[in-house]
Amino acid sequence: MKKTRFFQTLIALTVAVSAALAGCSSGQEASQGTNGAAQPGASTPAAGKTGGTLVIARLSDANNLDPHFLTQINSAAIIHHKVYEGLVRMDKESKYVGSLATEWKQLDDVTWEFKLRQGVTFHDGAPFNAEAVKKTIARVQDPNVGSNRANLFEAIKEVKVVDDQTVQFILHYPYTPLLSVLASAEGVILSPKAIEEYGKDLTKHPTGTGPYKFESWTPGQEVVLVKNDSYWGSQPKLDKVVFKTVPEDTTRIAMVETGEAQVAEQLPVTEVDRVTNSSSMTLGRYASFSSDHIGINTKKKPFDDVRVRQAIALAVDKDSIIKGVYNDVGKIAHSSVTPTMVGYSENVKDTEYNLEKAKQLLVEAGYASGLKATIYLNDNKARINVAEVLQQQLKQIGIDLQVKVLEFGAYIDAASKGETDLFISGWGNATGDADYNQYNLFHTKSQGAPGNHSFYSNPEVDKLIEDGRKEKDAEKRKQIYEQAQQIEMNDVALIPYRFSENLAAIQKGVEGVWISPAGHIEVDDVVLP
């Protein structure tokens, strides 16, 4: 069977410590037709090396382990491909391959059929079958459940059980990104028994079909996964995977140096040289779907005036941020859609740095004497440095910028509730398709928790995003997204400033570690020294 190619080439672009909720070369549209299955995993580890505990030191804890309530990469990375699996997945070459589905085909514009893998059971003993798929999608779409990821599945009209091993997705309209959604962390299949037993408490009892079972979660400290001896695929190489929360950058790296941890994620650029020059560590750099941005709450005065937002954009010197904060590691962003993603366009024009024009716009908006604002961000060293640079840059046009640093969970809560003026954040794309960025960051229906923390609303953009979902022609789809992105840049819904890369410090001798473009550390083939 033919594997669906998601894009042709990955070009590593930049470095990212960011990614809140977490791209680099334009790609081709996924082809249609019947697609083949493949076993999970993308690399071949050294023979005979199995067992042991992999300790991953990371900046911040998960905030939710329920796939239908994910808001950040830290959470998704723990459960995706480890505890939970979807019908399809993206492999290391960013191709769609089978996981819980062995093959699939598009019967017509609005009907997709999937053949399911036989002999698979969930961690609680429940059988995996078409009914489990149906129940999972019903849960995420149920208004009483209140999933903040429901918008990803709104194109699905019905999940039809043909037989135990065959399921059809009947859509309301042609929905090109369907496979990308089913391959994402939000698109995984949940145990129907666990859905009934735990309800909204499922976050404390993750139950999937994956190679690792959930053992424990000590909030603020660690999440522990253990080997699933009954896994349907190739047996896991590790006995245990521990995600430890270690907010201090230097401590995380020191843990790898001493062997207390094997991987340190969310590596700040200030520590790249330390890792590179170390005799006990190697630097992992991986292409990313993620970008960093400065957000502006478009519902709050005076930021509801587009002239004020444009003035801020004109006063942001992105080049000096990349050089001064990121050590010249990274690429200036001119859109939230990154170059590795489907839907990227090099034709989207960025806002040019122009202090005089910025000052003039503030005068026209009635703020000749300047204004005060507060910028919110989480306790991330790079973002704190960006905020300090912004203070100086905006001061030049009369904006007195105060900086408010919050713990990550508190920051997300404030941004979701619209309590911010400005904010520094990032967006990690879970699917590699522009629809994930566009719908979550800019569509009116996504205001608040789904991701539109700017509370931006533009009917023309909404329509373009909806049209982009339905368009099957790759070039026409790219043009639709190009138009939407340009309007968003002109409206200054966000100020994207950097295309990102995923970084990690890895203990020498550890093999098989990689981080997907979505920002998820993959452990399928990890072996310890």
Short mmCIF file of C-alpha atoms in Angstrom, two decimals:
data_model
loop_
_atom_site.label_atom_id
_atom_site.label_comp_id
_atom_site.label_asym_id
_atom_site.label_seq_id
_atom_site.Cartn_x
_atom_site.Cartn_y
_atom_site.Cartn_z
CA MET A 1 0.00 0.00 0.00
CA LYS A 2 1.06 3.55 -0.55
CA LYS A 3 2.15 5.67 2.41
CA THR A 4 0.78 9.19 2.36
CA ARG A 5 3.58 11.71 2.18
CA PHE A 6 2.95 14.69 4.40
CA PHE A 7 5.75 16.80 3.06
CA GLN A 8 8.87 16.15 1.09
CA THR A 9 11.64 17.72 3.04
CA LEU A 10 12.38 18.86 6.56
CA ILE A 11 14.68 21.83 6.77
CA ALA A 12 15.87 22.44 10.30
CA LEU A 13 15.38 26.12 10.96
CA THR A 14 15.68 27.36 14.46
CA VAL A 15 15.79 26.78 18.16
CA ALA A 16 12.80 26.70 20.45
CA VAL A 17 12.43 26.72 24.12
CA SER A 18 8.94 27.89 23.67
CA ALA A 19 5.85 26.15 22.53
CA ALA A 20 2.90 26.42 24.66
CA LEU A 21 0.24 24.34 23.77
CA ALA A 22 3.85 23.47 20.29
CA GLY A 23 7.79 24.44 12.03
CA CYS A 24 10.45 24.33 8.23
CA SER A 25 10.09 23.65 4.40
CA SER A 26 7.01 23.88 2.24
CA GLY A 27 5.41 20.54 1.61
CA GLN A 28 3.13 18.74 -0.73
CA GLU A 29 -0.46 17.89 0.01
CA ALA A 30 -1.23 14.40 1.24
CA SER A 31 -2.30 12.27 -1.71
CA GLN A 32 -5.58 10.44 -1.63
CA GLY A 33 -6.38 6.80 -2.05
CA THR A 34 -5.58 3.64 -0.12
CA ASN A 35 -2.73 3.93 2.34
CA GLY A 36 -0.51 1.28 3.82
CA ALA A 37 0.25 0.35 7.38
CA ALA A 38 3.58 0.28 9.16
CA GLN A 39 4.77 -0.67 12.59
CA PRO A 40 5.44 2.27 14.93
CA GLY A 41 9.00 3.43 15.27
CA ALA A 42 11.37 5.06 12.84
CA SER A 43 14.89 3.94 13.69
CA THR A 44 16.71 0.70 14.32
CA PRO A 45 18.32 0.45 17.75
CA ALA A 46 21.37 -1.58 18.57
CA ALA A 47 20.49 -5.24 18.94
CA GLY A 48 20.24 -6.70 22.41
CA LYS A 49 20.06 -3.44 24.34
CA THR A 50 16.78 -3.42 26.20
CA GLY A 51 15.39 -2.60 29.65
CA GLY A 52 16.10 0.12 32.17
CA THR A 53 14.46 3.42 33.06
CA LEU A 54 14.59 6.49 30.84
CA VAL A 55 14.41 9.71 32.87
CA ILE A 56 13.40 12.84 30.96
CA ALA A 57 13.91 16.14 32.78
CA ARG A 58 11.55 18.83 31.50
CA LEU A 59 10.80 22.47 32.19
CA SER A 60 7.22 22.14 33.39
CA ASP A 61 4.63 19.58 34.40
CA ALA A 62 1.66 18.36 32.41
CA ASN A 63 -1.59 20.14 33.16
CA ASN A 64 -3.89 17.46 31.75
CA LEU A 65 -3.45 13.89 30.53
CA ASP A 66 -6.89 13.63 28.94
CA PRO A 67 -6.45 13.79 25.12
CA HIS A 68 -9.71 15.72 24.79
CA PHE A 69 -8.53 18.49 27.08
CA LEU A 70 -4.97 19.07 25.92
CA THR A 71 -3.71 22.66 25.90
CA GLN A 72 0.06 22.25 25.80
CA ILE A 73 2.85 20.14 24.38
CA ASN A 74 4.14 19.02 27.78
CA SER A 75 0.95 17.05 28.32
CA ALA A 76 0.57 15.68 24.81
CA ALA A 77 4.19 14.49 24.68
CA ILE A 78 3.67 12.22 27.69
CA ILE A 79 0.70 10.31 26.35
CA HIS A 80 0.99 10.43 22.55
CA HIS A 81 2.45 7.24 20.99
CA LYS A 82 3.21 6.00 24.49
CA VAL A 83 -0.03 5.53 26.43
CA TYR A 84 -2.44 6.38 23.60
CA GLU A 85 -2.42 5.64 19.88
CA GLY A 86 -4.49 6.84 16.96
CA LEU A 87 -5.71 5.13 13.82
CA VAL A 88 -2.74 6.62 11.97
CA ARG A 89 0.49 8.31 12.97
CA MET A 90 3.29 10.34 11.44
CA ASP A 91 6.63 8.56 11.26
CA LYS A 92 10.10 10.08 11.42
CA GLU A 93 9.90 11.04 7.75
CA SER A 94 6.58 12.78 8.45
CA LYS A 95 4.60 10.29 6.40
CA TYR A 96 1.24 8.96 7.49
CA VAL A 97 1.49 5.30 8.39
CA GLY A 98 -0.93 2.90 9.98
CA SER A 99 -1.18 2.43 13.73
CA LEU A 100 -4.53 1.14 15.03
CA ALA A 101 -5.75 1.16 11.42
CA THR A 102 -4.02 -1.13 8.94
CA GLU A 103 -5.35 0.57 5.82
CA TRP A 104 -7.76 3.29 4.76
CA LYS A 105 -9.30 4.83 1.69
CA GLN A 106 -11.53 7.71 0.75
CA LEU A 107 -14.76 6.34 -0.74
CA ASP A 108 -16.04 9.76 -1.82
CA ASP A 109 -15.62 13.43 -0.87
CA VAL A 110 -17.20 12.95 2.55
CA THR A 111 -16.63 9.28 3.38
CA TRP A 112 -13.42 7.72 4.68
CA GLU A 113 -13.16 4.03 5.55
CA PHE A 114 -10.61 2.51 7.93
CA LYS A 115 -9.75 -1.16 8.44
CA LEU A 116 -8.81 -1.69 12.08
CA ARG A 117 -6.02 -3.78 13.53
CA GLN A 118 -7.20 -7.03 15.07
CA GLY A 119 -6.18 -8.54 18.39
CA VAL A 120 -5.56 -5.23 20.16
CA THR A 121 -6.71 -4.58 23.72
CA PHE A 122 -6.67 -1.47 25.89
CA HIS A 123 -4.63 -1.41 29.09
CA ASP A 124 -7.76 -2.17 31.11
CA GLY A 125 -8.57 -5.26 29.05
CA ALA A 126 -11.32 -3.69 26.93
CA PRO A 127 -11.18 -4.74 23.26
CA PHE A 128 -10.17 -2.27 20.59
CA ASN A 129 -12.77 -2.27 17.82
CA ALA A 130 -15.00 -0.02 15.74
CA GLU A 131 -17.26 0.69 18.72
CA ALA A 132 -14.28 2.06 20.66
CA VAL A 133 -13.54 4.44 17.78
CA LYS A 134 -17.16 5.55 17.65
CA LYS A 135 -17.34 6.10 21.41
CA THR A 136 -14.11 8.12 21.44
CA ILE A 137 -15.30 10.55 18.77
CA ALA A 138 -18.72 10.80 20.41
CA ARG A 139 -17.05 11.82 23.65
CA VAL A 140 -14.93 14.61 22.19
CA GLN A 141 -17.96 15.96 20.32
CA ASP A 142 -20.34 15.77 23.31
CA PRO A 143 -21.19 19.32 24.51
CA ASN A 144 -21.77 17.92 28.01
CA VAL A 145 -18.16 16.75 28.10
CA GLY A 146 -17.05 20.26 27.12
CA SER A 147 -13.82 19.33 25.35
CA ASN A 148 -11.74 22.33 24.29
CA ARG A 149 -10.53 20.24 21.32
CA ALA A 150 -14.03 19.58 19.95
CA ASN A 151 -13.48 22.10 17.15
CA LEU A 152 -10.94 19.75 15.55
CA PHE A 153 -13.70 17.17 15.05
CA GLU A 154 -16.62 19.35 13.98
CA ALA A 155 -16.32 18.21 10.36
CA ILE A 156 -17.27 14.67 11.42
CA LYS A 157 -21.00 14.08 11.01
CA GLU A 158 -21.06 10.39 11.93
CA VAL A 159 -18.78 7.53 12.84
CA LYS A 160 -20.41 4.48 11.27
CA VAL A 161 -19.61 1.00 12.53
CA VAL A 162 -19.57 -1.30 9.48
CA ASP A 163 -18.32 -4.29 11.46
CA ASP A 164 -15.96 -4.89 14.38
CA GLN A 165 -12.89 -4.17 12.25
CA THR A 166 -14.29 -1.57 9.85
CA VAL A 167 -15.31 2.00 10.60
CA GLN A 168 -16.38 4.87 8.35
CA PHE A 169 -16.07 8.59 9.01
CA ILE A 170 -18.99 10.43 7.37
CA LEU A 171 -18.21 14.14 7.12
CA HIS A 172 -20.43 17.21 6.94
CA TYR A 173 -18.23 18.51 4.13
CA PRO A 174 -14.97 17.55 2.42
CA TYR A 175 -12.31 17.91 5.13
CA THR A 176 -8.80 17.66 3.76
CA PRO A 177 -6.91 17.62 7.11
CA LEU A 178 -8.78 14.57 8.49
CA LEU A 179 -5.72 12.30 8.58
CA SER A 180 -3.66 15.02 10.26
CA VAL A 181 -6.24 15.28 13.05
CA LEU A 182 -6.47 11.50 13.50
CA ALA A 183 -2.66 11.37 13.74
CA SER A 184 -2.54 14.06 16.43
CA ALA A 185 -2.54 13.60 20.21
CA GLU A 186 -6.15 14.75 20.26
CA GLY A 187 -7.11 12.08 17.72
CA VAL A 188 -6.08 9.03 19.77
CA ILE A 189 -8.53 6.28 20.70
CA LEU A 190 -9.65 5.94 24.33
CA SER A 191 -10.78 2.85 26.20
CA PRO A 192 -14.59 2.79 26.17
CA LYS A 193 -14.49 1.14 29.59
CA ALA A 194 -12.35 3.97 30.99
CA ILE A 195 -14.63 6.59 29.43
CA GLU A 196 -17.57 5.10 31.34
CA GLU A 197 -15.68 4.49 34.55
CA TYR A 198 -13.78 7.76 34.92
CA GLY A 199 -15.68 10.38 32.90
CA LYS A 200 -14.02 13.78 33.29
CA ASP A 201 -11.60 12.19 35.78
CA LEU A 202 -9.91 10.36 32.91
CA THR A 203 -6.97 12.80 33.18
CA LYS A 204 -5.90 10.86 36.30
CA HIS A 205 -6.36 7.47 34.64
CA PRO A 206 -5.00 7.55 31.06
CA THR A 207 -5.99 4.27 29.40
CA GLY A 208 -4.98 3.52 25.82
CA THR A 209 -3.48 0.76 23.69
CA GLY A 210 0.10 2.04 23.60
CA PRO A 211 3.44 0.40 24.43
CA TYR A 212 3.51 2.01 27.88
CA LYS A 213 0.93 2.03 30.66
CA PHE A 214 0.27 4.95 32.96
CA GLU A 215 1.51 4.19 36.50
CA SER A 216 1.42 7.47 38.45
CA TRP A 217 1.36 11.26 38.33
CA THR A 218 2.71 13.31 41.21
CA PRO A 219 1.77 16.88 40.22
CA GLY A 220 4.72 19.21 40.08
CA GLN A 221 7.16 16.30 40.31
CA GLU A 222 6.84 13.44 37.86
CA VAL A 223 4.74 11.21 35.61
CA VAL A 224 5.70 7.53 35.45
CA LEU A 225 4.93 5.12 32.59
CA VAL A 226 5.73 1.40 32.62
CA LYS A 227 6.19 -1.18 29.89
CA ASN A 228 3.03 -2.77 28.47
CA ASP A 229 3.92 -6.46 28.29
CA SER A 230 0.77 -7.13 26.26
CA TYR A 231 1.48 -4.56 23.57
CA TRP A 232 0.26 -5.58 20.11
CA GLY A 233 3.36 -4.32 18.29
CA SER A 234 7.09 -4.63 18.83
CA GLN A 235 7.81 -4.90 22.55
CA PRO A 236 8.96 -1.64 24.19
CA LYS A 237 12.73 -1.39 24.62
CA LEU A 238 12.47 0.27 28.05
CA ASP A 239 11.00 -0.96 31.32
CA LYS A 240 9.97 2.49 32.48
CA VAL A 241 9.80 6.12 31.32
CA VAL A 242 9.83 8.91 33.92
CA PHE A 243 9.01 12.53 33.05
CA LYS A 244 10.48 14.68 35.83
CA THR A 245 9.50 18.32 36.29
CA VAL A 246 12.66 20.41 36.80
CA PRO A 247 12.02 24.15 36.25
CA GLU A 248 15.67 25.23 36.61
CA ASP A 249 17.49 25.04 33.27
CA THR A 250 20.94 24.43 34.75
CA THR A 251 19.61 21.70 37.06
CA ARG A 252 18.03 19.79 34.17
CA ILE A 253 21.30 19.83 32.26
CA ALA A 254 23.30 18.89 35.34
CA MET A 255 21.04 15.85 35.77
CA VAL A 256 22.10 14.62 32.33
CA GLU A 257 25.76 15.35 33.07
CA THR A 258 25.62 13.26 36.24
CA GLY A 259 23.47 10.49 34.76
CA GLU A 260 20.47 11.25 36.98
CA ALA A 261 18.51 11.85 33.76
CA GLN A 262 19.16 10.75 30.20
CA VAL A 263 17.39 13.62 28.43
CA ALA A 264 16.79 17.29 29.25
CA GLU A 265 14.12 18.96 27.13
CA GLN A 266 13.29 22.59 26.38
CA LEU A 267 16.94 23.48 26.29
CA PRO A 268 17.57 27.24 26.43
CA VAL A 269 19.86 28.69 23.77
CA THR A 270 22.11 30.03 26.51
CA GLU A 271 23.07 26.42 27.33
CA VAL A 272 23.74 25.18 23.79
CA ASP A 273 27.51 25.73 24.04
CA ARG A 274 27.64 23.96 27.40
CA VAL A 275 25.99 20.88 25.93
CA THR A 276 27.97 20.95 22.69
CA ASN A 277 31.28 21.15 24.54
CA SER A 278 30.38 18.50 27.11
CA SER A 279 32.13 15.13 27.24
CA SER A 280 29.00 13.49 28.68
CA MET A 281 26.21 14.99 26.53
CA THR A 282 25.19 15.45 22.92
CA LEU A 283 22.94 18.17 21.52
CA GLY A 284 19.75 17.02 19.83
CA ARG A 285 18.30 19.44 17.27
CA TYR A 286 15.07 18.59 15.49
CA ALA A 287 12.86 20.33 12.96
CA SER A 288 9.71 21.85 14.40
CA PHE A 289 6.17 22.90 13.51
CA SER A 290 6.37 25.52 16.27
CA SER A 291 6.64 29.31 16.26
CA ASP A 292 6.91 32.03 18.90
CA HIS A 293 4.71 35.10 18.96
CA ILE A 294 3.70 38.24 20.80
CA GLY A 295 -0.05 38.25 21.28
CA ILE A 296 -2.35 41.22 21.73
CA ASN A 297 -5.81 41.03 23.30
CA THR A 298 -7.91 42.58 20.54
CA LYS A 299 -10.96 42.92 22.84
CA LYS A 300 -9.26 45.18 25.38
CA LYS A 301 -8.91 48.91 24.98
CA PRO A 302 -6.80 50.43 23.54
CA PHE A 303 -5.75 47.26 21.71
CA ASP A 304 -9.15 46.94 20.05
CA ASP A 305 -7.91 49.74 17.78
CA VAL A 306 -5.97 48.18 14.90
CA ARG A 307 -3.78 51.30 14.70
CA VAL A 308 -2.45 50.65 18.21
CA ARG A 309 -1.72 47.02 17.33
CA GLN A 310 -0.02 48.05 14.10
CA ALA A 311 2.08 50.59 15.99
CA ILE A 312 3.29 47.87 18.35
CA ALA A 313 4.14 45.59 15.42
CA LEU A 314 6.07 48.38 13.70
CA ALA A 315 8.13 48.97 16.86
CA VAL A 316 9.20 45.34 17.30
CA ASP A 317 12.70 44.78 15.95
CA LYS A 318 12.60 41.02 15.39
CA ASP A 319 16.17 40.90 14.14
CA SER A 320 17.56 42.26 17.40
CA ILE A 321 15.46 39.73 19.35
CA ILE A 322 16.86 36.83 17.32
CA LYS A 323 20.41 38.14 17.71
CA GLY A 324 20.25 39.38 21.29
CA VAL A 325 18.00 36.80 22.95
CA TYR A 326 18.48 33.72 20.80
CA ASN A 327 22.15 34.13 20.03
CA ASP A 328 21.40 34.37 16.33
CA VAL A 329 19.91 30.90 16.49
CA GLY A 330 16.57 31.00 14.71
CA LYS A 331 14.74 32.54 11.80
CA ILE A 332 12.55 35.61 11.77
CA ALA A 333 8.90 34.58 11.43
CA HIS A 334 6.50 36.33 9.10
CA SER A 335 3.54 34.08 9.88
CA SER A 336 2.35 31.57 12.46
CA VAL A 337 2.45 28.89 9.73
CA THR A 338 5.99 27.57 9.64
CA PRO A 339 7.96 26.54 6.54
CA THR A 340 7.73 22.78 7.23
CA MET A 341 3.94 22.85 7.30
CA VAL A 342 1.34 22.31 4.63
CA GLY A 343 -0.09 25.77 3.91
CA TYR A 344 3.09 27.79 4.36
CA SER A 345 3.72 30.60 1.88
CA GLU A 346 6.87 32.66 1.47
CA ASN A 347 4.71 35.40 -0.10
CA VAL A 348 3.14 36.54 3.20
CA LYS A 349 4.58 40.01 3.89
CA ASP A 350 5.91 40.86 7.32
CA THR A 351 5.51 44.21 9.09
CA GLU A 352 8.60 46.33 8.53
CA TYR A 353 10.35 47.92 11.51
CA ASN A 354 9.47 51.65 11.42
CA LEU A 355 9.45 53.72 14.62
CA GLU A 356 8.29 56.95 12.98
CA LYS A 357 5.29 55.30 11.39
CA ALA A 358 4.52 53.60 14.71
CA LYS A 359 4.53 56.92 16.55
CA GLN A 360 2.28 58.47 13.91
CA LEU A 361 -0.27 55.65 14.25
CA LEU A 362 -0.41 56.17 18.03
CA VAL A 363 -1.03 59.88 17.46
CA GLU A 364 -3.85 59.06 15.04
CA ALA A 365 -5.33 56.64 17.56
CA GLY A 366 -5.34 59.36 20.22
CA TYR A 367 -2.29 58.29 22.22
CA ALA A 368 0.18 61.04 21.41
CA SER A 369 1.29 60.99 25.05
CA GLY A 370 1.78 57.25 24.99
CA LEU A 371 0.07 54.51 27.00
CA LYS A 372 0.69 51.83 29.61
CA ALA A 373 0.36 48.09 29.05
CA THR A 374 1.20 44.80 30.76
CA ILE A 375 2.72 41.84 28.98
CA TYR A 376 2.10 38.37 30.42
CA LEU A 377 4.36 35.36 30.00
CA ASN A 378 5.36 32.13 31.70
CA ASP A 379 8.56 31.59 33.66
CA ASN A 380 10.72 30.81 30.64
CA LYS A 381 14.16 32.42 30.54
CA ALA A 382 14.10 33.22 26.83
CA ARG A 383 10.63 34.75 27.00
CA ILE A 384 11.62 36.83 30.02
CA ASN A 385 14.57 38.15 28.01
CA VAL A 386 12.26 38.87 25.06
CA ALA A 387 9.94 40.83 27.36
CA GLU A 388 12.85 42.93 28.61
CA VAL A 389 13.89 43.71 25.03
CA LEU A 390 10.28 44.62 24.18
CA GLN A 391 10.17 47.01 27.15
CA GLN A 392 13.02 48.97 25.60
CA GLN A 393 11.69 48.78 22.05
CA LEU A 394 8.16 49.93 22.89
CA LYS A 395 9.46 52.66 25.20
CA GLN A 396 10.79 54.33 22.04
CA ILE A 397 7.21 54.95 20.86
CA GLY A 398 5.84 55.96 24.26
CA ILE A 399 4.50 52.64 25.51
CA ASP A 400 5.29 51.89 29.16
CA LEU A 401 5.37 48.09 29.24
CA GLN A 402 5.12 46.24 32.55
CA VAL A 403 6.17 42.58 32.69
CA LYS A 404 4.12 39.96 34.57
CA VAL A 405 5.73 36.51 34.84
CA LEU A 406 3.51 33.61 35.92
CA GLU A 407 3.89 29.88 36.42
CA PHE A 408 2.96 28.16 33.15
CA GLY A 409 -0.43 26.87 34.25
CA ALA A 410 -1.39 30.24 35.73
CA TYR A 411 -0.28 31.99 32.54
CA ILE A 412 -2.38 29.70 30.33
CA ASP A 413 -5.37 30.27 32.59
CA ALA A 414 -5.00 34.06 32.44
CA ALA A 415 -4.55 34.06 28.66
CA SER A 416 -7.52 31.72 28.13
CA LYS A 417 -9.75 33.99 30.21
CA GLY A 418 -8.70 37.11 28.31
CA GLU A 419 -7.04 38.72 31.33
CA THR A 420 -3.91 39.74 29.43
CA ASP A 421 -3.08 42.94 27.54
CA LEU A 422 -0.11 41.60 25.61
CA PHE A 423 1.45 38.16 26.00
CA ILE A 424 4.44 36.15 24.83
CA SER A 425 3.67 32.61 23.79
CA GLY A 426 4.17 30.00 21.13
CA TRP A 427 2.06 27.58 19.17
CA GLY A 428 3.10 24.01 18.57
CA ASN A 429 1.30 22.45 15.66
CA ALA A 430 0.24 18.89 16.44
CA THR A 431 -0.61 17.90 12.86
CA GLY A 432 1.76 19.64 10.44
CA ASP A 433 -1.23 21.15 8.64
CA ALA A 434 -2.01 24.88 8.55
CA ASP A 435 -5.59 24.19 9.57
CA TYR A 436 -4.45 23.38 13.12
CA ASN A 437 -2.82 26.81 13.47
CA GLN A 438 -5.39 28.76 11.58
CA TYR A 439 -8.49 27.38 13.25
CA ASN A 440 -7.14 27.34 16.80
CA LEU A 441 -5.31 30.66 16.76
CA PHE A 442 -7.56 32.83 14.59
CA HIS A 443 -11.07 31.45 14.14
CA THR A 444 -13.78 33.19 16.15
CA LYS A 445 -15.00 29.86 17.56
CA SER A 446 -11.56 29.24 19.10
CA GLN A 447 -11.50 32.33 21.31
CA GLY A 448 -10.19 31.48 24.77
CA ALA A 449 -9.08 28.00 25.82
CA PRO A 450 -8.82 26.41 22.32
CA GLY A 451 -5.97 28.79 21.51
CA ASN A 452 -7.27 32.15 20.24
CA HIS A 453 -5.94 34.11 23.22
CA SER A 454 -5.99 37.30 21.15
CA PHE A 455 -9.80 36.98 21.01
CA TYR A 456 -9.43 37.91 17.36
CA SER A 457 -12.48 37.79 15.12
CA ASN A 458 -12.71 38.56 11.41
CA PRO A 459 -15.58 37.05 9.35
CA GLU A 460 -13.45 37.08 6.20
CA VAL A 461 -10.69 35.13 7.92
CA ASP A 462 -13.22 32.71 9.41
CA LYS A 463 -14.54 31.96 5.93
CA LEU A 464 -11.06 31.50 4.47
CA ILE A 465 -10.14 29.08 7.25
CA GLU A 466 -13.34 27.12 6.63
CA ASP A 467 -12.69 27.11 2.88
CA GLY A 468 -9.15 25.87 3.48
CA ARG A 469 -10.51 22.88 5.35
CA LYS A 470 -12.66 21.86 2.40
CA GLU A 471 -10.32 22.52 -0.52
CA LYS A 472 -8.70 19.38 -1.95
CA ASP A 473 -6.47 21.04 -4.54
CA ALA A 474 -3.08 21.62 -2.88
CA GLU A 475 -2.20 24.83 -4.74
CA LYS A 476 -5.64 26.40 -4.25
CA ARG A 477 -5.50 25.48 -0.58
CA LYS A 478 -2.11 27.14 -0.22
CA GLN A 479 -3.49 30.31 -1.81
CA ILE A 480 -6.44 30.34 0.60
CA TYR A 481 -4.13 30.11 3.60
CA GLU A 482 -1.80 32.70 2.12
CA GLN A 483 -4.67 35.16 1.89
CA ALA A 484 -5.80 34.42 5.46
CA GLN A 485 -2.29 34.82 6.83
CA GLN A 486 -1.82 38.18 5.15
CA ILE A 487 -5.06 39.54 6.61
CA GLU A 488 -4.02 38.27 10.05
CA MET A 489 -0.66 40.02 9.71
CA ASN A 490 -2.33 43.26 8.58
CA ASP A 491 -4.82 43.07 11.46
CA VAL A 492 -1.97 42.21 13.87
CA ALA A 493 -3.89 39.42 15.53
CA LEU A 494 -0.47 38.15 16.61
CA ILE A 495 3.11 39.26 16.02
CA PRO A 496 4.99 36.07 15.07
CA TYR A 497 8.69 36.67 15.64
CA ARG A 498 10.52 33.33 15.45
CA PHE A 499 10.33 29.96 13.73
CA SER A 500 11.45 27.31 16.18
CA GLU A 501 13.45 24.13 16.53
CA ASN A 502 13.19 21.42 19.18
CA LEU A 503 16.30 21.07 21.35
CA ALA A 504 17.41 18.51 23.89
CA ALA A 505 20.50 17.56 25.87
CA ILE A 506 21.05 13.79 25.61
CA GLN A 507 23.37 11.60 27.63
CA LYS A 508 26.10 10.12 25.46
CA GLY A 509 25.46 6.47 24.71
CA VAL A 510 21.69 6.84 24.70
CA GLU A 511 20.38 5.81 21.29
CA GLY A 512 17.11 6.36 19.44
CA VAL A 513 15.93 9.62 21.05
CA TRP A 514 14.23 12.10 18.77
CA ILE A 515 11.65 14.84 19.06
CA SER A 516 8.88 15.02 16.50
CA PRO A 517 8.11 18.30 14.69
CA ALA A 518 5.03 18.50 16.94
CA GLY A 519 7.40 18.68 19.92
CA HIS A 520 6.80 15.20 21.34
CA ILE A 521 9.79 13.21 22.53
CA GLU A 522 9.56 9.75 20.94
CA VAL A 523 10.78 6.71 22.86
CA ASP A 524 9.83 3.79 20.58
CA ASP A 525 13.42 2.85 19.87
CA VAL A 526 15.34 4.33 22.79
CA VAL A 527 18.02 2.12 24.30
CA LEU A 528 20.22 2.99 27.24
CA PRO A 529 24.01 2.56 27.47
#
